[in-house]
Coordinates of C-alpha atoms and ligand atoms in Angstrom, one line a residue:
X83 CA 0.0 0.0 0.0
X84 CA 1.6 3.2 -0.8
X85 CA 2.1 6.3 2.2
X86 CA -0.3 8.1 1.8
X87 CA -3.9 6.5 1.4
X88 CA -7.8 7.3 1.2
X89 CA -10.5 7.0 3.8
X90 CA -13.0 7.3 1.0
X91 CA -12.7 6.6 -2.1
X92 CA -15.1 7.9 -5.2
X93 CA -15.2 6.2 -8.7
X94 CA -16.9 7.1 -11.6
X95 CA -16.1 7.3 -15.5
X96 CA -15.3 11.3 -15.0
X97 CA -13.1 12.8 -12.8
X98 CA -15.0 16.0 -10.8
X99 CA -13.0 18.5 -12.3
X100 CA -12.5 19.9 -16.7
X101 CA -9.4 21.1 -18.0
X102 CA -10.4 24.4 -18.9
X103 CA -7.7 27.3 -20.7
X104 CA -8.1 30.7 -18.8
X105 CA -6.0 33.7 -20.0
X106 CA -4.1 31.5 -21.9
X107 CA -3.2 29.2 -18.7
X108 CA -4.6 25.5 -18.2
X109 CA -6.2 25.0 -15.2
X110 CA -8.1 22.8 -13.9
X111 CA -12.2 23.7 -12.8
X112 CA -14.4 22.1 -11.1
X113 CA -17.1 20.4 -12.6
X114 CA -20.5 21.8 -12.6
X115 CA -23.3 19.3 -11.4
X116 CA -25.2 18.2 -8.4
X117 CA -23.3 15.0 -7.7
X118 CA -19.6 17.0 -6.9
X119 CA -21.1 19.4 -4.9
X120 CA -23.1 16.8 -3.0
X121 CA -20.2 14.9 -2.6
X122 CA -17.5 17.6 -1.6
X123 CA -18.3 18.7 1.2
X124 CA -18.6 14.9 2.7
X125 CA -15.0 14.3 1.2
X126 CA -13.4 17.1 2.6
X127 CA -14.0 15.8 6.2
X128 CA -11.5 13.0 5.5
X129 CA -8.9 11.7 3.1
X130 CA -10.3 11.2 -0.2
X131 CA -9.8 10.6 -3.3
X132 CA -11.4 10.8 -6.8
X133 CA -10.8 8.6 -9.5
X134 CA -12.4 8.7 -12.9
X135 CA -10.7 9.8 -16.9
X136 CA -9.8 13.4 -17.1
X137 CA -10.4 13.6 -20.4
X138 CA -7.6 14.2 -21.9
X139 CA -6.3 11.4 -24.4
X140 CA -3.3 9.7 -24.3
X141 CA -1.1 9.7 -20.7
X142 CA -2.7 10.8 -17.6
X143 CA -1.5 13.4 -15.5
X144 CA 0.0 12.4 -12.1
X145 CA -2.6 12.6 -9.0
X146 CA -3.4 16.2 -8.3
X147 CA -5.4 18.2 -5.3
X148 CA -7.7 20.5 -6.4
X149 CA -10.1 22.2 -3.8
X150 CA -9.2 19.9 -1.2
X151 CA -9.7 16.4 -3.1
X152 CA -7.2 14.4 -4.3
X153 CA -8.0 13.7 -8.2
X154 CA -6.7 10.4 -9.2
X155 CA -6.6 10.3 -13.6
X156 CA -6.9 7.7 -15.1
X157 CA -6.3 6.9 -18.9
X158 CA -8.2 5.6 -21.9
X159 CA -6.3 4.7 -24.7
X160 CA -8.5 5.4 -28.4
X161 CA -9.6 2.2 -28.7
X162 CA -10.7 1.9 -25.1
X163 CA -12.8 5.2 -25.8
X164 CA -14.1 3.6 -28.4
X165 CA -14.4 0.2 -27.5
X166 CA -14.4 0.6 -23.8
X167 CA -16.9 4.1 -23.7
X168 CA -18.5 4.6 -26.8
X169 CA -19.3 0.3 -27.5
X170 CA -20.0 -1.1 -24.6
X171 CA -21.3 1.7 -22.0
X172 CA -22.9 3.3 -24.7
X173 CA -24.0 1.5 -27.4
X174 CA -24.6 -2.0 -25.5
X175 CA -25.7 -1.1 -21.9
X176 CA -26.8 2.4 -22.3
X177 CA -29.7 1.4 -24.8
X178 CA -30.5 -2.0 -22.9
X179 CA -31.3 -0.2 -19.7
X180 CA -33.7 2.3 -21.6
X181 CA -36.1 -0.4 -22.5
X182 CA -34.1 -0.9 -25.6
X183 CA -35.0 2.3 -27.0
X184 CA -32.7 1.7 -29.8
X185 CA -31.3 -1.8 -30.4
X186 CA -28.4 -3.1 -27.8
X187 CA -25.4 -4.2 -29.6
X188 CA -23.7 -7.0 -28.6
X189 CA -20.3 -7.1 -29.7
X190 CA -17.4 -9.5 -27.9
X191 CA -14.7 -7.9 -28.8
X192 CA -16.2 -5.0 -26.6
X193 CA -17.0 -7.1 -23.4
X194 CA -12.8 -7.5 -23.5
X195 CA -11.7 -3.8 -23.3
X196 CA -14.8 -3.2 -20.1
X197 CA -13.4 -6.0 -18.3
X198 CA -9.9 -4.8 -18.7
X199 CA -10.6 -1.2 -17.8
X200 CA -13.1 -2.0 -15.0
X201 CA -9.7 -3.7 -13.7
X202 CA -7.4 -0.9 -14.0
X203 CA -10.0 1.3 -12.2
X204 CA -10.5 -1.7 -8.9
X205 CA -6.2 -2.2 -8.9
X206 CA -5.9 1.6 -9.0
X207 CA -8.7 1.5 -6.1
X208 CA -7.6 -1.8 -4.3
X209 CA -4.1 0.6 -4.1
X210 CA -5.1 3.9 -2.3
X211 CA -7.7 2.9 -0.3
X212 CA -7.2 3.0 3.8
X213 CA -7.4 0.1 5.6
X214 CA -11.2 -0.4 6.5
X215 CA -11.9 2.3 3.9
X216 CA -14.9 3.1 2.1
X217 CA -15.2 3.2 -1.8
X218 CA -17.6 4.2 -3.5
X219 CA -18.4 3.3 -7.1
X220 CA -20.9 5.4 -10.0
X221 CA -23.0 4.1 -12.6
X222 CA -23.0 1.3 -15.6
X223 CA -19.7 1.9 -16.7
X224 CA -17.9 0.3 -13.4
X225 CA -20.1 -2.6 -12.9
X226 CA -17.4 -4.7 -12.4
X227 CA -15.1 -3.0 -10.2
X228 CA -17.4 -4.5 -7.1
X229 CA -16.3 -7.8 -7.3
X230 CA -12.6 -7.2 -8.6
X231 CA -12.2 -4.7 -6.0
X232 CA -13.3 -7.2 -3.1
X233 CA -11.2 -9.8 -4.7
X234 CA -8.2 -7.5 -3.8
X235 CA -9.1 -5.7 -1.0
X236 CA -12.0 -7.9 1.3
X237 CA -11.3 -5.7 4.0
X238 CA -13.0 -2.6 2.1
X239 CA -16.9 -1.5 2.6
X240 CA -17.9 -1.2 -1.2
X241 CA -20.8 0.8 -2.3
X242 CA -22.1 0.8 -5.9
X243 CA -24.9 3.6 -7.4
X244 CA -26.5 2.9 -11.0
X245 CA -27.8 6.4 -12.7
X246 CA -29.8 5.4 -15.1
X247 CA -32.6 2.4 -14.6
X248 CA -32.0 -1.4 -13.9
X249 CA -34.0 -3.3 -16.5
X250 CA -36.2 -6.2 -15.9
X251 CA -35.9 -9.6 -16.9
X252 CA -37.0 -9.7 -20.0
X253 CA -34.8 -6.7 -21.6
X254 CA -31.4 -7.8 -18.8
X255 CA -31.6 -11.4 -20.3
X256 CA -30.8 -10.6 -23.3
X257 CA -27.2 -9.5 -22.4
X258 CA -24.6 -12.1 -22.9
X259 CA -22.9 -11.2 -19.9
X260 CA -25.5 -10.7 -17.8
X261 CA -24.4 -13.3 -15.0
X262 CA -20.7 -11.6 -15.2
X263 CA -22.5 -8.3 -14.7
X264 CA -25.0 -9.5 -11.5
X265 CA -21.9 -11.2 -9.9
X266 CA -19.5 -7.7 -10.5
X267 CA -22.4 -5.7 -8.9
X268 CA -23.0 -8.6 -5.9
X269 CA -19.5 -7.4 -5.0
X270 CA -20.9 -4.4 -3.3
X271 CA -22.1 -4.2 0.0
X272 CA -24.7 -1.8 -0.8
X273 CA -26.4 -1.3 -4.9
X274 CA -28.3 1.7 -4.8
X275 CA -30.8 2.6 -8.0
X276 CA -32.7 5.1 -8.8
X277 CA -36.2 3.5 -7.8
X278 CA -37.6 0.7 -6.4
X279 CA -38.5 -0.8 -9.2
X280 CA -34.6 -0.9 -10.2
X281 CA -33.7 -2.4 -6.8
X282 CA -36.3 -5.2 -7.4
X283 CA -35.1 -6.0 -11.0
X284 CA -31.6 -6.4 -9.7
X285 CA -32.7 -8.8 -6.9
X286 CA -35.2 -10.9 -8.6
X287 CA -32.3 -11.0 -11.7
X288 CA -29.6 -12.1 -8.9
X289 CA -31.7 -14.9 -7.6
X290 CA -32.5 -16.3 -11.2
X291 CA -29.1 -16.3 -12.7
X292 CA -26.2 -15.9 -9.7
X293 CA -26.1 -18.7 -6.6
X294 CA -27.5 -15.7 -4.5
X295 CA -29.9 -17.1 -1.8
X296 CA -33.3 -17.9 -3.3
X297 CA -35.4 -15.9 -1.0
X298 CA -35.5 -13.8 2.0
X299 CA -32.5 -11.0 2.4
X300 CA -30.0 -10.8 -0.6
X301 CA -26.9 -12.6 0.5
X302 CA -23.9 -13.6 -1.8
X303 CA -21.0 -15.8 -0.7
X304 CA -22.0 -16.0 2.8
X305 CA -22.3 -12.0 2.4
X306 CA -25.5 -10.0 3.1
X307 CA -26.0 -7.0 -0.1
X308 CA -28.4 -4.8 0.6
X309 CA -29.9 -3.7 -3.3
X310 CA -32.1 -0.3 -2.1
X311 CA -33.6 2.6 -3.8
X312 CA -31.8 5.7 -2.8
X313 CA -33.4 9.1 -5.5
X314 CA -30.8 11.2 -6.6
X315 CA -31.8 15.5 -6.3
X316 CA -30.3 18.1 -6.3
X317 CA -29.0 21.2 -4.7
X318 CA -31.9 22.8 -4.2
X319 CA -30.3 26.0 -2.3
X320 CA -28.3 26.5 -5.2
X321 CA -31.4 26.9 -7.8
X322 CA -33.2 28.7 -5.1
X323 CA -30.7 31.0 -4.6
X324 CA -30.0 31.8 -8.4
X325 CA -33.9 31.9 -8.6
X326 CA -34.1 34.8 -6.4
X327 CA -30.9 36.6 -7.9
X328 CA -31.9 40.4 -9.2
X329 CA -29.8 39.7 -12.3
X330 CA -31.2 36.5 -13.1
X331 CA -34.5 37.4 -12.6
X332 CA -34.1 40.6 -15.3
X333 CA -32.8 38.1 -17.5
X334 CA -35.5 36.1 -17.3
X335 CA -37.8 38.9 -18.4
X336 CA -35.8 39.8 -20.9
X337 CA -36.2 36.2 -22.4
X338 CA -40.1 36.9 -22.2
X339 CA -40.0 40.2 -24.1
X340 CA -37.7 38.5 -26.9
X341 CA -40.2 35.7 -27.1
X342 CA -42.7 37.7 -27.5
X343 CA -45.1 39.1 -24.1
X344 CA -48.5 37.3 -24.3
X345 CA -47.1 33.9 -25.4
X346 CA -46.9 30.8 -23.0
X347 CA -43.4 29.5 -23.2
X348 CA -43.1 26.1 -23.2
X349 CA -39.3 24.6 -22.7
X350 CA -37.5 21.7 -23.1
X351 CA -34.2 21.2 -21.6
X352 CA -32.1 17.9 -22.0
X353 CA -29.1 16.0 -22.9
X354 CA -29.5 15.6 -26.6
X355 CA -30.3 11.9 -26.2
X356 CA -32.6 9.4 -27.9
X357 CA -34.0 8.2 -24.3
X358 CA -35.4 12.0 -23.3
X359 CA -38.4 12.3 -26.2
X360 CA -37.6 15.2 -27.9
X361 CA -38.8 14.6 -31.3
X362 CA -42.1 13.4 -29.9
X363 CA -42.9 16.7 -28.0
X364 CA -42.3 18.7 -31.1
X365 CA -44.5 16.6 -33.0
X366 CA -47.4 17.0 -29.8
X367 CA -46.6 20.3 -30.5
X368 CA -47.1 20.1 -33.9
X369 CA -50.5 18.4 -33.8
X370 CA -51.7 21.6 -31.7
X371 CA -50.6 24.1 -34.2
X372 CA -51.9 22.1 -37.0
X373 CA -55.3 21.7 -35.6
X374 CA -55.2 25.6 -34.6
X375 CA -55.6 24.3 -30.7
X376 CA -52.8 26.9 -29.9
X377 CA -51.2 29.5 -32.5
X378 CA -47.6 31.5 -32.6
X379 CA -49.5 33.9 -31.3
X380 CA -49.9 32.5 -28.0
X381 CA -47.5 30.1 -27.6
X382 CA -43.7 29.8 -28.6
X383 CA -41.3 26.5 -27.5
X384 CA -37.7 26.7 -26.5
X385 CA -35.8 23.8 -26.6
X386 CA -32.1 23.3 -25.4
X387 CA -30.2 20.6 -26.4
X388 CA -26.4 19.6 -24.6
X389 CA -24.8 18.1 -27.9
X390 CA -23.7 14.7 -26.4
X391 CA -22.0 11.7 -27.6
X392 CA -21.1 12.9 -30.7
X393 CA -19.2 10.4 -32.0
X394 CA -21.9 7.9 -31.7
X395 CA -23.8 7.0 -34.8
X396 CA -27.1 7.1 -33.2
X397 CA -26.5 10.3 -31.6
X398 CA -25.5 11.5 -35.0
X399 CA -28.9 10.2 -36.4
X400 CA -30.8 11.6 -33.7
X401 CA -29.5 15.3 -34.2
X402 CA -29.8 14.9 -37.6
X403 CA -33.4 14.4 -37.3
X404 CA -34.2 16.5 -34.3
X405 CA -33.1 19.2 -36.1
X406 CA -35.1 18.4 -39.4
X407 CA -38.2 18.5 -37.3
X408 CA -37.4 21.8 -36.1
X409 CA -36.8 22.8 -39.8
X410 CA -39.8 21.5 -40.9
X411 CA -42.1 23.1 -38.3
X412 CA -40.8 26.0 -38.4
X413 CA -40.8 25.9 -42.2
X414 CA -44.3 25.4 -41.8
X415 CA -45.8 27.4 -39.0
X416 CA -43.3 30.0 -38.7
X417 CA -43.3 33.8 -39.6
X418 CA -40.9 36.6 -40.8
X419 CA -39.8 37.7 -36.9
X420 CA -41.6 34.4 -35.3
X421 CA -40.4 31.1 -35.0
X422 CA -42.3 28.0 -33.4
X423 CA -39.3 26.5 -32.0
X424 CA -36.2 28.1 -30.7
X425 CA -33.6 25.4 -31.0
X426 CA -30.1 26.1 -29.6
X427 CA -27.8 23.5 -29.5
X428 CA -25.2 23.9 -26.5
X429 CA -24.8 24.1 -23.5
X430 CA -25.7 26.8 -21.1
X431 CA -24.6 28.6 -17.4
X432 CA -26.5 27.7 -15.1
X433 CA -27.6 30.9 -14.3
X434 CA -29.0 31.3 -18.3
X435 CA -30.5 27.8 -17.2
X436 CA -32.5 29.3 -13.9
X437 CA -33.3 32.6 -16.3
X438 CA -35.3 30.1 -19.0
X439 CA -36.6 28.0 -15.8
X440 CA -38.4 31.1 -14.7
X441 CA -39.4 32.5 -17.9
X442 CA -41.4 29.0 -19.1
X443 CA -44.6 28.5 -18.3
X444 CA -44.6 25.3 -19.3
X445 CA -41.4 22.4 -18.6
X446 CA -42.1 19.4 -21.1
X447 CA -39.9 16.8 -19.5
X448 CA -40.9 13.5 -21.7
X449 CA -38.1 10.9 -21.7
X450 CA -39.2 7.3 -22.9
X451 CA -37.1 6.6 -20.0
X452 CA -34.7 8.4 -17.7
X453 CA -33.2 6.6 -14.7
X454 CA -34.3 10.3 -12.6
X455 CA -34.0 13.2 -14.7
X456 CA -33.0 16.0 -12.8
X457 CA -34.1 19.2 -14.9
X458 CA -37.7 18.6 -13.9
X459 CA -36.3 19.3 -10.0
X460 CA -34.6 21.8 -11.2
X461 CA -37.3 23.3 -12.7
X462 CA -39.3 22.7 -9.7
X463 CA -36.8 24.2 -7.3
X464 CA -37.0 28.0 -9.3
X465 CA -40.5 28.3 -9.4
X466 CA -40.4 30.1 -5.9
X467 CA -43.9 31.8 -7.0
X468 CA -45.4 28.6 -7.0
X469 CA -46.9 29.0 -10.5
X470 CA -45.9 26.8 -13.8
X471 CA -47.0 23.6 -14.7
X472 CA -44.1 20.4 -15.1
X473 CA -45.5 17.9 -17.6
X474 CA -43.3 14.8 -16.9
X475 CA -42.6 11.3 -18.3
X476 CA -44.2 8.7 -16.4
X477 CA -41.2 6.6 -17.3
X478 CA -38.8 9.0 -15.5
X479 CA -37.7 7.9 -11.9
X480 CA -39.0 11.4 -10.6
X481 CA -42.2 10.6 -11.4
X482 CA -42.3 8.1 -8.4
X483 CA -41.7 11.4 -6.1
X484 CA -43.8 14.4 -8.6
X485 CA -47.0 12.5 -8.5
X486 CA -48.4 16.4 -9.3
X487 CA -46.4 17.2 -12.2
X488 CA -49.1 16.5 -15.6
X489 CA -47.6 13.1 -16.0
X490 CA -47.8 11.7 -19.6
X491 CA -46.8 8.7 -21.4
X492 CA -44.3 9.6 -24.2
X493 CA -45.5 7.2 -26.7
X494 CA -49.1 8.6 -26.9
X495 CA -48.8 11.8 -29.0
X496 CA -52.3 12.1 -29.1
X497 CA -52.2 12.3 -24.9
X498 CA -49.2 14.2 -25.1
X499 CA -51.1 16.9 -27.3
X500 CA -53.9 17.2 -25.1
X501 CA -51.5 17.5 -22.0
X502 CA -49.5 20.0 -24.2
X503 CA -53.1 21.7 -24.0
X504 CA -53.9 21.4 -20.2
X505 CA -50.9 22.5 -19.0
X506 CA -51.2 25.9 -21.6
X507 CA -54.3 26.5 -20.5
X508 CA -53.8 25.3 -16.6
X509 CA -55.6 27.5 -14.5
X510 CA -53.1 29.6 -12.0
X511 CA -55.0 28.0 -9.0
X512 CA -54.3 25.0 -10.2
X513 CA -50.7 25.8 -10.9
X514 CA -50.3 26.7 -7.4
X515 CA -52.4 23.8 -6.2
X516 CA -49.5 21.5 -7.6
X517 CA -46.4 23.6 -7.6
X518 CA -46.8 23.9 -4.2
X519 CA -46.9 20.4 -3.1
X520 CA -44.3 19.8 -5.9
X521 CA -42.0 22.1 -4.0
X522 CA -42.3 20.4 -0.7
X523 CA -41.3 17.1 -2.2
X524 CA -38.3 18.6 -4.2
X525 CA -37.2 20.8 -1.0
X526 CA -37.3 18.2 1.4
X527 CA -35.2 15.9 0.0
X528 CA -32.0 17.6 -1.9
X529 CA -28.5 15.6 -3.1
X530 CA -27.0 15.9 0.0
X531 CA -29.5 14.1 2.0
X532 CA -29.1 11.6 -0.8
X533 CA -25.6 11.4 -0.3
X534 CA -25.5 10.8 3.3
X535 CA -28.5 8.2 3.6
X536 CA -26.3 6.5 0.5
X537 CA -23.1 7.2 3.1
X538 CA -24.6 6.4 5.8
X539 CA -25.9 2.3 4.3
X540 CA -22.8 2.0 3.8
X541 CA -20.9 3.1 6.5
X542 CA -22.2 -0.1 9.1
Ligands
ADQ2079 P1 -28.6 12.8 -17.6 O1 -29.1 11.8 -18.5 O2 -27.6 13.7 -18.0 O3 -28.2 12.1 -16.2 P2 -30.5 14.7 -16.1 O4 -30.9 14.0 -14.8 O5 -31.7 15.4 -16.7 O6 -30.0 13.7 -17.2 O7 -29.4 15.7 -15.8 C1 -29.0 16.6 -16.8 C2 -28.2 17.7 -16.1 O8 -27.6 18.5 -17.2 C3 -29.1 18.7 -15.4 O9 -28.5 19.1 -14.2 C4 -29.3 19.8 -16.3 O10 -29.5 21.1 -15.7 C5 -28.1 19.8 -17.1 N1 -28.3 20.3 -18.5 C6 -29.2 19.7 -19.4 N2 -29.2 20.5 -20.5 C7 -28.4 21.5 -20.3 C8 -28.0 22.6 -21.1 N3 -28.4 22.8 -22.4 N4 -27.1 23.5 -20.6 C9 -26.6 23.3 -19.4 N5 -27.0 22.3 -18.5 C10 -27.8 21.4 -19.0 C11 -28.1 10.8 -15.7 C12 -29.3 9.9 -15.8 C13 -30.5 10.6 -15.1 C14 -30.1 11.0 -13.7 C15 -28.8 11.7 -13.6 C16 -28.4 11.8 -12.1 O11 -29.6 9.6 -17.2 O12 -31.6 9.8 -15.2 O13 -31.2 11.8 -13.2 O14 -27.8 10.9 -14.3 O15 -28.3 10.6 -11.5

């Protein structure tokens, strides 16, 4: 073991800071993001480190501290980027556990490259971890650095969280792998998931294809696991405090005047990924301006779209053909001075973010599944006036918690034109009605009581 160790120990595929080039210097910058800040302050109360890809190809830089953390880089070679990241995180598990959205590919010479890199990231682990430590390991990309890090280290309290949703039997058996995959998790001491639903799937999947006991509590090797739900938020002072900022707000109402005074704003804010329904929405949206339900006169949608996995081929497709649906309604519905959709691909501050979550009136949040989805808390969080409505995916994991968002079911664009509908039209009782019970659930439950119930499973 070398001198200087960890008492905690984070891993997830990035590390929590970007290199960024200011004045002409490179530095490094934290990351922005609920999951750093939720975990920083926790880390800062004891050695810790961070271990995850920087980002930059070829060699890794040596450890570094940056804000009080130790950053631990690790690197990818090309073909592990592409093998390793792009094929099977994101073209084999990423689609199978969102209900095979678009078809899983199964390639072997894929399953090679995770195994090896899920290796490097346990030895690099097994390495700087205290004695008795605690490490702690994020999402689908590190399923099997459980097991190979108990392997090396049985002396370590392992905890595992999955981001996006744990499929059920049907979709997981599909995956060649998939007792490989249920035994890499089982080396966890706690598996947390998004809902319950995910926890279940995992269990009921462990006692089918593992030697885990048949019944009663989840043990594995004599070991008990505990699988749990544990829903992720988000800093919810942070988006109320940016909320209530003078400068934010006057941005905010200067988005309105651009849009246009006297038109709802409707707004869509994700990843631009094939699992969050954006081309459905537009074509709800559609429907309503073709049946002269709602006009450009009254209503105007703003959709912002991270550009993500770009070197994917579906991602490709997909922004190929969101942005051909923009084209064409716009092409069809739009004016000189008056568009129907106000695309922008990129990314934005946060505090632009918190200026358009208080100028919509409207959130469409309509994912054909999203393990949480986070911008419909977000959204949530701003509306300190208690007014907006949230129309939200019943397939997202924060539906189990926003029972009184307008919940809709992504495939029906018929019911997602009506809700379209509802929510422009909601009544402003009504708004406050369910904004105001929305807000109590969002408020009372923010990332770093997520963090510390996660910590605190763990830590017995
Ligand atoms: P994501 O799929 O990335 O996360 P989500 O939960 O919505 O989805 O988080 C996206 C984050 O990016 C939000 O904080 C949002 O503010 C930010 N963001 C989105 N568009 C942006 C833009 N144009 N500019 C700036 N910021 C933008 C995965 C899982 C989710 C799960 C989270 C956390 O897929 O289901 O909720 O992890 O566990």
């Amino acid at each position: 073991m070398p001198a200087s160790t960890s008492d905690i120990v984070i891993v997830s595929n990035r590390l929590p800071v970007n290199r960024v080039e200011r004045n002409g210097k490179k530095q490094w910058e934290t990351s922005p993001g609920g999951l750093v800040s939720a975990l920083t302050p926790i880390l800062r109360t004891k050695p810790s480190t961070w271990i995850g890809w920087s980002g930059i190809h070829g060699r890794a830089p040596r450890p570094f501290e940056h804000e009080g953390i130790l950053n631990y880089p690790v690197s990818l070679s090309p073909e592990e980027i592409e093998n390793f990241y792009e094929g099977f995180s994101n073209s084999t598990l990423w689609p199978l556990y969102h209900d095979a959205i678009r078809p899983p590919i199964y390639h072997r010479h894929w399953w090679r490259p995770y195994k090896a890199v899920n290796k490097r990231f346990a030895e690099i682990a097994a390495k700087i971890t205290a004695k008795n430590g605690l490490v702690w390991v994020h999402d689908y990309h590190f399923q099997l650095v459980p097991s190979m890090l108990r392997k090396l280290r049985p002396d370590v309290r392992i905890g595992f969280f999955l981001h996006i949703p744990f499929p059920p039997q049907e979709l997981f058996a599909q995956l060649p792998w998939r007792r490989q995959v249920l035994e890499g998790l089982l080396g966890a001491d706690v598996v947390g998931f998004q809902t319950r639903y995910g926890a279940q799937n995992f269990t009921r999947l462990c006692r089918r294809y593992t030697t885990c006991s048949p019944s009663g509590r989840l043990t594995y090797e004599g070991r008990p696991v505990i699988a749990k739900a544990f829903p992720i938020s988000i800093d919810v002072s942070r988006f109320e405090g940016l909320a209530s900022d003078f400068d934010v707000q006057t941005r905010a109402a200067n988005f309105k005047a651009k849009l246009g005074l006297g038109r709802r704003i409707l707004l869509g804010v994700d990843r631009l990924d094939y699992t969050k329904g954006i081309e459905i929405r537009f074509k709800a949206y559609r429907e309503l301006l073709k049946t002269k339900k709602v006009s450009l006169d009254d209503t105007v949608f703003v959709q912002v779209a991270v550009p993500s996995r770009e070197r994917v081929d579906e991602y490709i497709e997909l922004k190929n053909e969101v942005e051909r649906t923009v084209g064409a309604i716009d092409g069809e519905f739009g004016e000189i001075g008056k568009s129907a959709i106000h695309y922008l691909h990129r990314g934005l501050p946060v505090d632009e973010l918190v200026a358009l979550y208080l100028a919509a009136d409207v959130m469409v949040v309509t994912p054909f599944r999203d393990g949480m989805n986070l911008v419909a808390k977000e959204y949530v969080a701003c509306r300190h006036r208690n007014d907006g409505a949230l129309i939200l995916s019943e397939f997202t994991g924060s539906a189990e918690e926003l029972k009184q968002a307008l919940l809709v079911n992504p495939h029906d664009v018929d019911g997602m034109s009506d809700i379209l509908l509802e929510a422009i039209q909601l009544p402003a009782e009504e708004q406050k009605r369910r904004m105001k019970k929305l807000r109590r659930i969002v408020t009372g439950h923010t990332v770093f009581d997520w963090a510390n119930d996660f910590f605190e499973a763990l830590d017995k």
